[in-house]
PDB file of C-alpha atoms and ligand atoms in Angstrom:
ATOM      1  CA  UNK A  11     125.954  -0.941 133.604  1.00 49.00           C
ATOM      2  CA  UNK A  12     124.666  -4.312 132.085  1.00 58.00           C
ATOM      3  CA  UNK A  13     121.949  -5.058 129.929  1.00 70.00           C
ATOM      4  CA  UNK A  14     119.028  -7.294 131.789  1.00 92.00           C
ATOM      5  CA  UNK A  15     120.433  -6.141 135.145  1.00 98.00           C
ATOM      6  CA  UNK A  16     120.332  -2.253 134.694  1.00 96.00           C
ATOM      7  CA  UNK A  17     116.601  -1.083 136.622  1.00 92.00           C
ATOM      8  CA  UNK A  18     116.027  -4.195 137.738  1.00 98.00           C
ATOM      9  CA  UNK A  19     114.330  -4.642 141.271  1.00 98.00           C
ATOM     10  CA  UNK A  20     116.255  -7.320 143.415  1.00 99.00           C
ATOM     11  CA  UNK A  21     115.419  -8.523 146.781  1.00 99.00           C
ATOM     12  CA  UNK A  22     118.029  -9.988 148.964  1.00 99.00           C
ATOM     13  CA  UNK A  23     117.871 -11.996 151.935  1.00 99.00           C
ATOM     14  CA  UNK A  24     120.475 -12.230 153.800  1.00 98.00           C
ATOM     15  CA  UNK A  25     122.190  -9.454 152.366  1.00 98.00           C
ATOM     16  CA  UNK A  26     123.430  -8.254 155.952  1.00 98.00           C
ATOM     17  CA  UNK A  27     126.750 -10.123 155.693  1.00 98.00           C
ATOM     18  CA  UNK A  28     128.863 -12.584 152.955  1.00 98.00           C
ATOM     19  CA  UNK A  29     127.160 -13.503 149.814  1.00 99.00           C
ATOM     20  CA  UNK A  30     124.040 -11.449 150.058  1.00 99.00           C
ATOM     21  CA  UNK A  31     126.178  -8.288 150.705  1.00 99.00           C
ATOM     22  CA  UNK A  32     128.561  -9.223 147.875  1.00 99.00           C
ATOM     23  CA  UNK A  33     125.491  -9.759 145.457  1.00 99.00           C
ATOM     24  CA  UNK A  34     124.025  -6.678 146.449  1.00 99.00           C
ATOM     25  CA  UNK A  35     127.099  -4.658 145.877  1.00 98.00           C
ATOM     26  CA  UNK A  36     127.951  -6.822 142.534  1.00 98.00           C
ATOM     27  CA  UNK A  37     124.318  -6.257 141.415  1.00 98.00           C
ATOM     28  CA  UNK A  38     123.792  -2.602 142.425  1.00 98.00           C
ATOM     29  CA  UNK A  39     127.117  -1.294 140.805  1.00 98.00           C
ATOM     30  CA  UNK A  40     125.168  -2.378 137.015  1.00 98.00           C
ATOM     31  CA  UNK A  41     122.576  -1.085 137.651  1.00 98.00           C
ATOM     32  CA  UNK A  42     120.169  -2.690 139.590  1.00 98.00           C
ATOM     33  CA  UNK A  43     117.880  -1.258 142.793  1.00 98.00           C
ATOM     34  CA  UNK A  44     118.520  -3.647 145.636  1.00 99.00           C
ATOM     35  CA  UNK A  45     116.529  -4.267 148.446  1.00 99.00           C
ATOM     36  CA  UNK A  46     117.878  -5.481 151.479  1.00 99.00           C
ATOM     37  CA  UNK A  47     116.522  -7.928 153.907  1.00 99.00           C
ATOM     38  CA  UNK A  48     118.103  -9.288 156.978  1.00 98.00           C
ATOM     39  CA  UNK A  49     117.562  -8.906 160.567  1.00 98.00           C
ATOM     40  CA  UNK A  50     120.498  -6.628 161.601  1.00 98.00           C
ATOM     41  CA  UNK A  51     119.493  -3.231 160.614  1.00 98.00           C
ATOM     42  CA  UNK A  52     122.633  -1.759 161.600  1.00 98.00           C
ATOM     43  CA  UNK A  53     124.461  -3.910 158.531  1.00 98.00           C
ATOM     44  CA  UNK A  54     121.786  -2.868 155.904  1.00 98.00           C
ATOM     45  CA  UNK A  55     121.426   0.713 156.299  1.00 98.00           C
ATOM     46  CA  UNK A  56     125.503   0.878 156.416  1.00 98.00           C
ATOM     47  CA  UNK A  57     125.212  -1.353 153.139  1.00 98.00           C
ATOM     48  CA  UNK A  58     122.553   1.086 152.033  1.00 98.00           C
ATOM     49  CA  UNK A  59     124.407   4.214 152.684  1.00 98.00           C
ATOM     50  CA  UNK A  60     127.433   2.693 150.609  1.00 98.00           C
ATOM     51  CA  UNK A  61     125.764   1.575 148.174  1.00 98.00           C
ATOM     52  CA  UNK A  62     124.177   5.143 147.721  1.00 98.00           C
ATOM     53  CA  UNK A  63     127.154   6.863 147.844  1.00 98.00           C
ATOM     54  CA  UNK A  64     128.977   4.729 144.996  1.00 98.00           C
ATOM     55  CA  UNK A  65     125.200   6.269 142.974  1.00 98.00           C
ATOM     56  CA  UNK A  66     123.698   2.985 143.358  1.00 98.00           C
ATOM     57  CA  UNK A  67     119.738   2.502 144.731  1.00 98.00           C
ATOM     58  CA  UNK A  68     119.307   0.670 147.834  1.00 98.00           C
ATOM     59  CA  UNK A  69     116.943  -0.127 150.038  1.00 98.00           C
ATOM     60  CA  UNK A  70     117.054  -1.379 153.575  1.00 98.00           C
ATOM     61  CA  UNK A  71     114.147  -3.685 154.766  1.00 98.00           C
ATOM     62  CA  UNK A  72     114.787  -5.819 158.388  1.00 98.00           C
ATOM     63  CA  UNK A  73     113.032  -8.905 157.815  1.00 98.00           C
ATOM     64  CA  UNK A  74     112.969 -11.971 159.829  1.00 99.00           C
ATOM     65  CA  UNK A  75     112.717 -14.643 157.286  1.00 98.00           C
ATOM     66  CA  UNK A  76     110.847 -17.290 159.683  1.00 98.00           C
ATOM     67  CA  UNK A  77     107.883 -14.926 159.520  1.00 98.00           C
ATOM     68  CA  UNK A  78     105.776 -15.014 156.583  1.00 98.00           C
ATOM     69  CA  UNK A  79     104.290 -11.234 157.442  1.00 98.00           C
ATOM     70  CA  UNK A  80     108.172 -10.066 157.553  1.00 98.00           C
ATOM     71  CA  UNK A  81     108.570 -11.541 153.634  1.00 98.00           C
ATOM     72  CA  UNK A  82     104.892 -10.115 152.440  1.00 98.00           C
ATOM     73  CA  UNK A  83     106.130  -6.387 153.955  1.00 98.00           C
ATOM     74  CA  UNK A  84     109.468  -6.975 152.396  1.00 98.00           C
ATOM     75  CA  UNK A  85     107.982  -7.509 148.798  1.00 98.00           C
ATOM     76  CA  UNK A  86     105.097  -4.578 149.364  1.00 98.00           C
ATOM     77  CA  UNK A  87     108.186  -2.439 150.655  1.00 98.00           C
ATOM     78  CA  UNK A  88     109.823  -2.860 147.345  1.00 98.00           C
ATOM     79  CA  UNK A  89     106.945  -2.335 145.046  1.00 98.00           C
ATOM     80  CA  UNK A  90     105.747   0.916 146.823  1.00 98.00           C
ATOM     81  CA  UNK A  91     109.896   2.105 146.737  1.00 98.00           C
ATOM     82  CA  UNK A  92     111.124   0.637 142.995  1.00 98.00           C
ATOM     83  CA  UNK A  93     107.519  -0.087 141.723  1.00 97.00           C
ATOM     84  CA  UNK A  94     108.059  -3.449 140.506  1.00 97.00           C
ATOM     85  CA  UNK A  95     109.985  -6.990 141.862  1.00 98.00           C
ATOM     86  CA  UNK A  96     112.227  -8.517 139.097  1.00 98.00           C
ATOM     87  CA  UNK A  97     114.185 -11.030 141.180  1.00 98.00           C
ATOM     88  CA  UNK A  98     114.045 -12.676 144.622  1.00 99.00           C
ATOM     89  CA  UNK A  99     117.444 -13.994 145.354  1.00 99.00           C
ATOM     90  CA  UNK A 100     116.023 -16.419 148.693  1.00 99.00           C
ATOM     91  CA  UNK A 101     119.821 -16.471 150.260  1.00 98.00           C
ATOM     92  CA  UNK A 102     119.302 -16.168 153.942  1.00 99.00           C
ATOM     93  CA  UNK A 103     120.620 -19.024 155.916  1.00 98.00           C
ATOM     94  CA  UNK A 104     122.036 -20.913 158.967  1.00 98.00           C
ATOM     95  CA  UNK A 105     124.469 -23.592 159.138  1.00 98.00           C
ATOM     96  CA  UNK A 106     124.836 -25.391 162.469  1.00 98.00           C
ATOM     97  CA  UNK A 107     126.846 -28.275 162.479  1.00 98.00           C
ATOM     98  CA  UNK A 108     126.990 -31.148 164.708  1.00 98.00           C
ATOM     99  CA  UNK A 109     126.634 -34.777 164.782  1.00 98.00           C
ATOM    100  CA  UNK A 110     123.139 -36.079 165.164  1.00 98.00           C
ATOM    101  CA  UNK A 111     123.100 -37.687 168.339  1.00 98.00           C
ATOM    102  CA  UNK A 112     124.205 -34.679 169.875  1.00 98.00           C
ATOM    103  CA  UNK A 113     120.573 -34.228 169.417  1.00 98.00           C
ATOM    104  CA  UNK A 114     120.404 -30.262 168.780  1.00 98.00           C
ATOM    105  CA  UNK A 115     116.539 -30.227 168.288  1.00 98.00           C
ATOM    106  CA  UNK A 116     116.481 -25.999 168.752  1.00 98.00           C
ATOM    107  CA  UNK A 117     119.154 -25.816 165.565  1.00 98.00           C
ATOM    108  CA  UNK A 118     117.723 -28.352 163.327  1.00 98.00           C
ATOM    109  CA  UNK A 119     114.399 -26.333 163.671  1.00 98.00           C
ATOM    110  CA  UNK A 120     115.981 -22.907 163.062  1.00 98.00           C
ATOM    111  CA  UNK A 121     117.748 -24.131 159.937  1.00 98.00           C
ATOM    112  CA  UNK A 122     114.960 -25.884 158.709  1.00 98.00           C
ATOM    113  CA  UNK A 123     112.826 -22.480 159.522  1.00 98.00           C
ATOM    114  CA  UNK A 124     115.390 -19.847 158.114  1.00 98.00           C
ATOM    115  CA  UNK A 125     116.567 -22.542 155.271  1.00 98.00           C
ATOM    116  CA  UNK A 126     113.535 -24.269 153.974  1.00 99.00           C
ATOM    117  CA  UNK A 127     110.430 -22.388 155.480  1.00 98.00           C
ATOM    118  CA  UNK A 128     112.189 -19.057 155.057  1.00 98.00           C
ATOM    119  CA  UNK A 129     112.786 -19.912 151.068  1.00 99.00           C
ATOM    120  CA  UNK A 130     108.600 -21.121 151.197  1.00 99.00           C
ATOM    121  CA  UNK A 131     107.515 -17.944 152.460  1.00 99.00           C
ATOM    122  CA  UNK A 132     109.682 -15.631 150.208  1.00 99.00           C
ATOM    123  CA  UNK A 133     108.146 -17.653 147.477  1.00 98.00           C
ATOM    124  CA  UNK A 134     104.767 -17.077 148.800  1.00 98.00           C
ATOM    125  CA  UNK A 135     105.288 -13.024 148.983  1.00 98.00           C
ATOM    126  CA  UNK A 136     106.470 -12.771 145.209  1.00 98.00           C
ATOM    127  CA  UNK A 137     104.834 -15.308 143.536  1.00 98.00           C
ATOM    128  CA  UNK A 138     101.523 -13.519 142.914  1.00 98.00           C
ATOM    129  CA  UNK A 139     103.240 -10.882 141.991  1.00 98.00           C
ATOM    130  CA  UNK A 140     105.688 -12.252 139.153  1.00 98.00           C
ATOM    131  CA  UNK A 141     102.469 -13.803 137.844  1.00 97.00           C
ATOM    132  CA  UNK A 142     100.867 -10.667 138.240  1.00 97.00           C
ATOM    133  CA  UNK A 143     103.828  -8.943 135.969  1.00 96.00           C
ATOM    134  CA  UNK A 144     103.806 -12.114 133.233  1.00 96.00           C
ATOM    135  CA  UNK A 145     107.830 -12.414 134.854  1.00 97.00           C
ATOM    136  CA  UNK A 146     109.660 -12.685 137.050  1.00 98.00           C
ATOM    137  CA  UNK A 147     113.010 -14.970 138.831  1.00 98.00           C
ATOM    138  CA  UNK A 148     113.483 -16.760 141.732  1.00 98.00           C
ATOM    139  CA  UNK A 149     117.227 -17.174 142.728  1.00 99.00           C
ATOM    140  CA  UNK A 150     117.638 -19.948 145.887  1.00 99.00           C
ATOM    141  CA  UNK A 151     120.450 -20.961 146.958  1.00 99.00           C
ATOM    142  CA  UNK A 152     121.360 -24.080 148.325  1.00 98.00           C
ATOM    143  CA  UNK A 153     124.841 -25.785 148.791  1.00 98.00           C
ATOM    144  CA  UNK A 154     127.030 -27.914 147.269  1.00 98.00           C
ATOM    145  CA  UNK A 155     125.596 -30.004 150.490  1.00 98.00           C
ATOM    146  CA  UNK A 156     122.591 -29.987 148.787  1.00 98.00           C
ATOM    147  CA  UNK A 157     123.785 -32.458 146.104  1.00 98.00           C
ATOM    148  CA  UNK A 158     126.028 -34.743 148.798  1.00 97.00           C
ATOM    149  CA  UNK A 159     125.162 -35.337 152.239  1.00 98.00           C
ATOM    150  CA  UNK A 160     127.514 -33.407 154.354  1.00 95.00           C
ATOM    151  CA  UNK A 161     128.347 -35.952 157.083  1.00 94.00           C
ATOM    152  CA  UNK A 162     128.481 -36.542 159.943  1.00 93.00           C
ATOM    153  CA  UNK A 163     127.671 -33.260 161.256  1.00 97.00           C
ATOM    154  CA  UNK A 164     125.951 -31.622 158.382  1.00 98.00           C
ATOM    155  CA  UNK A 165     123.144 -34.199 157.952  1.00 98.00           C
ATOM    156  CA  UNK A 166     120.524 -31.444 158.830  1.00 98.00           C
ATOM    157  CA  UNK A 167     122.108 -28.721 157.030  1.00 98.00           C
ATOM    158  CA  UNK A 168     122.169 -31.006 154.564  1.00 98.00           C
ATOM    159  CA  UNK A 169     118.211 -32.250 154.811  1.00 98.00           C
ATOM    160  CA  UNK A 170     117.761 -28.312 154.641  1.00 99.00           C
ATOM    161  CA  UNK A 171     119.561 -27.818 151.170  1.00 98.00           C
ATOM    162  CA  UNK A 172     118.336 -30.862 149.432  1.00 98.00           C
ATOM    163  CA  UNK A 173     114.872 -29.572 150.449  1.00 99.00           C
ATOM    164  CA  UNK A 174     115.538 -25.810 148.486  1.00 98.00           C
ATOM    165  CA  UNK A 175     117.006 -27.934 145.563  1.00 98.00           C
ATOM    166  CA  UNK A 176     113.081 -29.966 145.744  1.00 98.00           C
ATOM    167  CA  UNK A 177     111.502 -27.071 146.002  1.00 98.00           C
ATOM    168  CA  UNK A 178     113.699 -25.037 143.234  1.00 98.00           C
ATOM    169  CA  UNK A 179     112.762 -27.784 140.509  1.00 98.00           C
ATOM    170  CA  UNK A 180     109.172 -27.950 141.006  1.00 98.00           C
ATOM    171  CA  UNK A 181     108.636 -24.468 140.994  1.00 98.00           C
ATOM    172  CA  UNK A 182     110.326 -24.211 137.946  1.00 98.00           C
ATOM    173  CA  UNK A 183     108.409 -26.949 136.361  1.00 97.00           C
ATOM    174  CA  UNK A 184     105.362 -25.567 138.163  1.00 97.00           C
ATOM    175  CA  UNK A 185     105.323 -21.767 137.108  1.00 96.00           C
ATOM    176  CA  UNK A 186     108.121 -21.511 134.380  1.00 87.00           C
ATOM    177  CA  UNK A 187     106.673 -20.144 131.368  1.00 90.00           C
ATOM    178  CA  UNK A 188     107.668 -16.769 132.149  1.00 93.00           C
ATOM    179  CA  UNK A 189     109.112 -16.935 135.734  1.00 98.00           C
ATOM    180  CA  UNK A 190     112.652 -18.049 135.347  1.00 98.00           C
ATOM    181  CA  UNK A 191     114.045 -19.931 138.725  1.00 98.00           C
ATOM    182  CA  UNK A 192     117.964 -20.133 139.222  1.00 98.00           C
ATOM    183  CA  UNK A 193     119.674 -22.829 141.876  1.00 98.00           C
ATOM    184  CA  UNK A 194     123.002 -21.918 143.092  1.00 98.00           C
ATOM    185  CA  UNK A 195     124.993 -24.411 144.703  1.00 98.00           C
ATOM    186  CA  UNK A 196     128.547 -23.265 146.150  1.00 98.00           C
ATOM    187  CA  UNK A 197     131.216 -25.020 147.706  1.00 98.00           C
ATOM    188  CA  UNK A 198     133.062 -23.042 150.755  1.00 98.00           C
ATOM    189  CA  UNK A 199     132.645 -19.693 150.872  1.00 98.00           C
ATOM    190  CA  UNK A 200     133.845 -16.987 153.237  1.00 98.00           C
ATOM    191  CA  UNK A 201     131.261 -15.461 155.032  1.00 98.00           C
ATOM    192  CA  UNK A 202     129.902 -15.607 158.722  1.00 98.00           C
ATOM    193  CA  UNK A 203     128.263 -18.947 157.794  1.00 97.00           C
ATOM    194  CA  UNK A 204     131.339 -21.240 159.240  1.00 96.00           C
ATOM    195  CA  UNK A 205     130.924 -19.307 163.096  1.00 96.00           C
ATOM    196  CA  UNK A 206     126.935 -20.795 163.078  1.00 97.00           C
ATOM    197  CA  UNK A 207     128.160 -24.347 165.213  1.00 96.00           C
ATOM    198  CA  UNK A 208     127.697 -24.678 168.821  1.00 96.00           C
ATOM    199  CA  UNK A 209     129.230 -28.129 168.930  1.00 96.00           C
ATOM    200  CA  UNK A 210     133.041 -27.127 169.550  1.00 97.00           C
ATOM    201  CA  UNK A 211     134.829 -30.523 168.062  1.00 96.00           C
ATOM    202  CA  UNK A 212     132.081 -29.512 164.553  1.00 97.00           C
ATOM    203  CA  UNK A 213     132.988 -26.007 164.845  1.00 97.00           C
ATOM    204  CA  UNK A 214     136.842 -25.898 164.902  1.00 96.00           C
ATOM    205  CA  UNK A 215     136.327 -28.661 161.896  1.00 96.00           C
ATOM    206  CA  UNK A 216     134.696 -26.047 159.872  1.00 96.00           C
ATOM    207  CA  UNK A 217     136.773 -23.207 160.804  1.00 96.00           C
ATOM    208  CA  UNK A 218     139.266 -25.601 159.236  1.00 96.00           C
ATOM    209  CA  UNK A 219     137.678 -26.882 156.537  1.00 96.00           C
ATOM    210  CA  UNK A 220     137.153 -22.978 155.401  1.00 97.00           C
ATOM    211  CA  UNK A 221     140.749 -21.914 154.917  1.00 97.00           C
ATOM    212  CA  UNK A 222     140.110 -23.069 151.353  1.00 98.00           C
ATOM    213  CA  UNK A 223     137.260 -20.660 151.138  1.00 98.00           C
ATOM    214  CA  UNK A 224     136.693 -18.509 148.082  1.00 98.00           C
ATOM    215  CA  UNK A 225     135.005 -14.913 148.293  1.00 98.00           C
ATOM    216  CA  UNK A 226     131.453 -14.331 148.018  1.00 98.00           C
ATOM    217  CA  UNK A 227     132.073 -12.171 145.142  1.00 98.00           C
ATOM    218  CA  UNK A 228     132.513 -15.234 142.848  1.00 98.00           C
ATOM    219  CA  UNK A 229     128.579 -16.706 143.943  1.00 99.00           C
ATOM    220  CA  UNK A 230     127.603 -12.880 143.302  1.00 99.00           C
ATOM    221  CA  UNK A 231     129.526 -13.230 139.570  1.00 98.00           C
ATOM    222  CA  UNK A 232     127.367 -16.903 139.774  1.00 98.00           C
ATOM    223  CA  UNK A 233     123.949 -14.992 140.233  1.00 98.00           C
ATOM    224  CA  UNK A 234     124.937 -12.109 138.161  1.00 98.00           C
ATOM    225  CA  UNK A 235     125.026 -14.394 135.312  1.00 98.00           C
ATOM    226  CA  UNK A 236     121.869 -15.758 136.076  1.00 98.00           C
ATOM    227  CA  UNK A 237     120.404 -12.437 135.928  1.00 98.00           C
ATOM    228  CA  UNK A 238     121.379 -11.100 132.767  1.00 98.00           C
ATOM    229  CA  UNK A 239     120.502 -13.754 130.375  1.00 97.00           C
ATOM    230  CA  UNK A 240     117.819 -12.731 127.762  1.00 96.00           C
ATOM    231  CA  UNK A 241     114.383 -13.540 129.458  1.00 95.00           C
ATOM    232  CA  UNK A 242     113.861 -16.651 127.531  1.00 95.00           C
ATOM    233  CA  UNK A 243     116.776 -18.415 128.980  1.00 96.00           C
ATOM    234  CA  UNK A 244     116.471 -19.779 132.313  1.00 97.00           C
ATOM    235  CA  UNK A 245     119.834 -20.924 134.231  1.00 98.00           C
ATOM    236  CA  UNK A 246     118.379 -23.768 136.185  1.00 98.00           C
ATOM    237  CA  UNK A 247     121.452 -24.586 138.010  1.00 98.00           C
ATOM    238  CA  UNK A 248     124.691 -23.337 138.816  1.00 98.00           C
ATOM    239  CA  UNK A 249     127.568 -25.223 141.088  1.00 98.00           C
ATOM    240  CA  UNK A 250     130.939 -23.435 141.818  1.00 98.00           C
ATOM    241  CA  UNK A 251     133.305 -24.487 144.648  1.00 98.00           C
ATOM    242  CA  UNK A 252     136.832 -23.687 145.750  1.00 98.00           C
ATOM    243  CA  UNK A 253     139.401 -25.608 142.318  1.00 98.00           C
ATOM    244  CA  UNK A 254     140.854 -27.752 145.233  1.00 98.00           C
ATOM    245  CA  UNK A 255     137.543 -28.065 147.390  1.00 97.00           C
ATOM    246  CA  UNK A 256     137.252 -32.253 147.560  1.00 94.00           C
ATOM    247  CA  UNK A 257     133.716 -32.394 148.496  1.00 94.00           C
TER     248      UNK A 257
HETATM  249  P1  NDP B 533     126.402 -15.513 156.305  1.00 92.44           P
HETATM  250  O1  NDP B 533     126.257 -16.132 157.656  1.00 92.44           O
HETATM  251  O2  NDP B 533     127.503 -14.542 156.097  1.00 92.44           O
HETATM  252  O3  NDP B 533     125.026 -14.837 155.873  1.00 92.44           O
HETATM  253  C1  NDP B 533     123.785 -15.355 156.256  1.00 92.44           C
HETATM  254  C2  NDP B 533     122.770 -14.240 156.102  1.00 92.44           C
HETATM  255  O4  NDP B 533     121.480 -14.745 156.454  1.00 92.44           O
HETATM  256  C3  NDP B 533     123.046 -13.053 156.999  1.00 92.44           C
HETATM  257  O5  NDP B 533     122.858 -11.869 156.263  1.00 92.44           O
HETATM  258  C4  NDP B 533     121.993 -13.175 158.089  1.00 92.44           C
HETATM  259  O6  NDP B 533     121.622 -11.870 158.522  1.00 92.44           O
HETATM  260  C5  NDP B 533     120.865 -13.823 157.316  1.00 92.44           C
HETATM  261  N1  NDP B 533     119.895 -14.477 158.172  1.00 92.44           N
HETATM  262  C6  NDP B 533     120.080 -15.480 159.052  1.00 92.44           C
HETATM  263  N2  NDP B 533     118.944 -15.774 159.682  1.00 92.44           N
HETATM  264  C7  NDP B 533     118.006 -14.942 159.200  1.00 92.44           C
HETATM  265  C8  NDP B 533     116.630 -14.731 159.468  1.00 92.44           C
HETATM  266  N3  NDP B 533     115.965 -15.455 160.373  1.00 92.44           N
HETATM  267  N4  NDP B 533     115.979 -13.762 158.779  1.00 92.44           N
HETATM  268  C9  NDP B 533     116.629 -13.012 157.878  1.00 92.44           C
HETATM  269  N5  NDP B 533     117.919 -13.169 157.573  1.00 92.44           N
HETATM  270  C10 NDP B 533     118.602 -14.105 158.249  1.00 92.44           C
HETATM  271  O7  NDP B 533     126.530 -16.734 155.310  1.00 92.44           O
HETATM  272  P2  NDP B 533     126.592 -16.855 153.700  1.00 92.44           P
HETATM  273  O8  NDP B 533     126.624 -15.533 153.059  1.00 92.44           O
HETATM  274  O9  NDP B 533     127.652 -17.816 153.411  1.00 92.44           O
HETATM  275  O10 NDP B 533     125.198 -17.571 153.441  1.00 92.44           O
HETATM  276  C11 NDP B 533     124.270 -17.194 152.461  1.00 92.44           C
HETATM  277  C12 NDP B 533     123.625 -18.451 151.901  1.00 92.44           C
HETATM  278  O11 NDP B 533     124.589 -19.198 151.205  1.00 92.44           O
HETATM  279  C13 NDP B 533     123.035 -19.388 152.970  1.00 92.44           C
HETATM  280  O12 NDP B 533     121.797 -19.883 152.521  1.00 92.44           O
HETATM  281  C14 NDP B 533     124.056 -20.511 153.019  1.00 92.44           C
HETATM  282  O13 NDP B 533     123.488 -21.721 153.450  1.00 92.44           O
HETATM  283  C15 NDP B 533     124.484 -20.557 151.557  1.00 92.44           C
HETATM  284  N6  NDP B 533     125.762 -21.217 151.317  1.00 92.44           N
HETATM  285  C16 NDP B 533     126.916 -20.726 151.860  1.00 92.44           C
HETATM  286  C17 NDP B 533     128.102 -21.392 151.663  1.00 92.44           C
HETATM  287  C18 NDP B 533     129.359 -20.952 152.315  1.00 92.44           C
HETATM  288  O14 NDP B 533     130.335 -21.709 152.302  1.00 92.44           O
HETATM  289  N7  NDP B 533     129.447 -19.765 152.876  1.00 92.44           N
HETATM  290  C19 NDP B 533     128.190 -22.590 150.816  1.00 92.44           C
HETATM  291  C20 NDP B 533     126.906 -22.987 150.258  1.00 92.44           C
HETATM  292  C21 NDP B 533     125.759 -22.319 150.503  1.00 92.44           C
HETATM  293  P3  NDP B 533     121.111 -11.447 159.969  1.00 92.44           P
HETATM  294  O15 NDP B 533     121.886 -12.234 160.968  1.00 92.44           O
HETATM  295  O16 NDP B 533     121.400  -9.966 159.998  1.00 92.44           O
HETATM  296  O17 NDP B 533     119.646 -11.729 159.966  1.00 92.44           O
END
């Protein structure tokens, strides 16, 4: 058990597969409750029942993060279960890669619903509550293609992550005070996030790219250390990548 992380109430989207799981498992085994949101329910309650079994709390919420109802039940699920919200880690996303003028209009709008509007509307849900509590954290993560354009192919993906970074900063300077927000940007991590391309020439580059891929139990170390800092320390941003990742 750790100090600031023991009792704490997490949510985590996209904690049905690769760094969401990893954080959830990372975060329940000191202590925390975690609440799980994704859309496969199948995933969460087996995460759930694991994480139960090891002694940890869990919860399993399906939530569909390109519904603003889904995130408002999600929070009001884990009040009426834990009785409190202490962190939002706003992980779920979608990376589709291909070049632009293959003109994939359906997957630039479901990234930039699941990756920016998905990140507004878990913000919306706990907001009012963290300033309900006087605290609170916000934990987004973006990309290391949130601080380079990823191109060609990962302009949109990119547009996406730049946009949580935006958003990340001016909450912070917004509501900080007592509500501590946390960026994390990784490099290549393996996770179901490289199988998200339809374009096969952007695909099989990815698959590629990823053999350097690190596990997603070093971003759940990242957020972990977020976490447990003493309430009046706010880790703004944190950037890890593979040692030999290039970009
Ligand atoms: P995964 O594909 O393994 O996980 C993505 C998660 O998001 C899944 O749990 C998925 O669950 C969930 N998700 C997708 N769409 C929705 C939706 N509409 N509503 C709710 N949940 C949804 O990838 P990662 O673990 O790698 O990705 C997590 C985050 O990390 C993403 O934001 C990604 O952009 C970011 N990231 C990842 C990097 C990497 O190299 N892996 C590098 C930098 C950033 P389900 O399908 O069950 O809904």
């Amino acid at each position: 058990m750790s100090q600031n992380i023991e009792s704490k109430v997490v949510i985590i989207t996209g904690a049905s597969s690769g760094i969401g799981a990893a954080t959830a498992r990372l975060l329940a085994s000191r202590g925390a409750a975690v609440v799980l949101a994704a859309r496969r329910a199948d995933k969460l309650e087996a995460l759930a029942a694991e994480i139960r079994a090891a002694g940890g709390k869990a919860e399993a919420v399906v939530t569909d993060v390109t519904r603003a109802d889904d995130l408002q039940a999600l929070v009001a699920t884990a009040q009426r279960v834990f009785g409190r919200v202490d962190v939002l880690i706003n992980n779920a996303g979608l990376m589709s890669i291909a070049p632009l003028t293959e003109l994939k209009v359906d997957e630039w709008e479901r990234m930039i619903d699941i990756n920016i509007k998905g990140v507004l509307y878990g913000i919306a849900a706990a907001l009012p509550v963290f300033q309900q509590q006087g605290s609170g954290h916000f934990i987004n993560v973006a990309s290391v293609a949130g601080l380079k354009v990823f191109s060609p192919g990962g302009t949109v993906y990119s547009g996406t992550k730049f946009a949580v970074r935006a958003i990340s900063e001016g909450l912070r300077h917004e509501v900080g005070g007592s509500i501590r927000t946390t960026t994390i940007e990784p490099g290549a991590v393996d996770s179901e996030l490289k199988l998200g391309s339809s374009h096969e020439q952007s695909s099989a580059f990815v698959k590629d790219f990823y053999k350097i891929a690190i596990p997603a139990d070093a971003v759940a170390r990242a957020i972990a250390y977020a976490i447990e800092q003493p309430a009046d320390v706010d880790i703004n941003e944190i950037v890890l990548r593979p040692t030999v990742q290039e970009f």
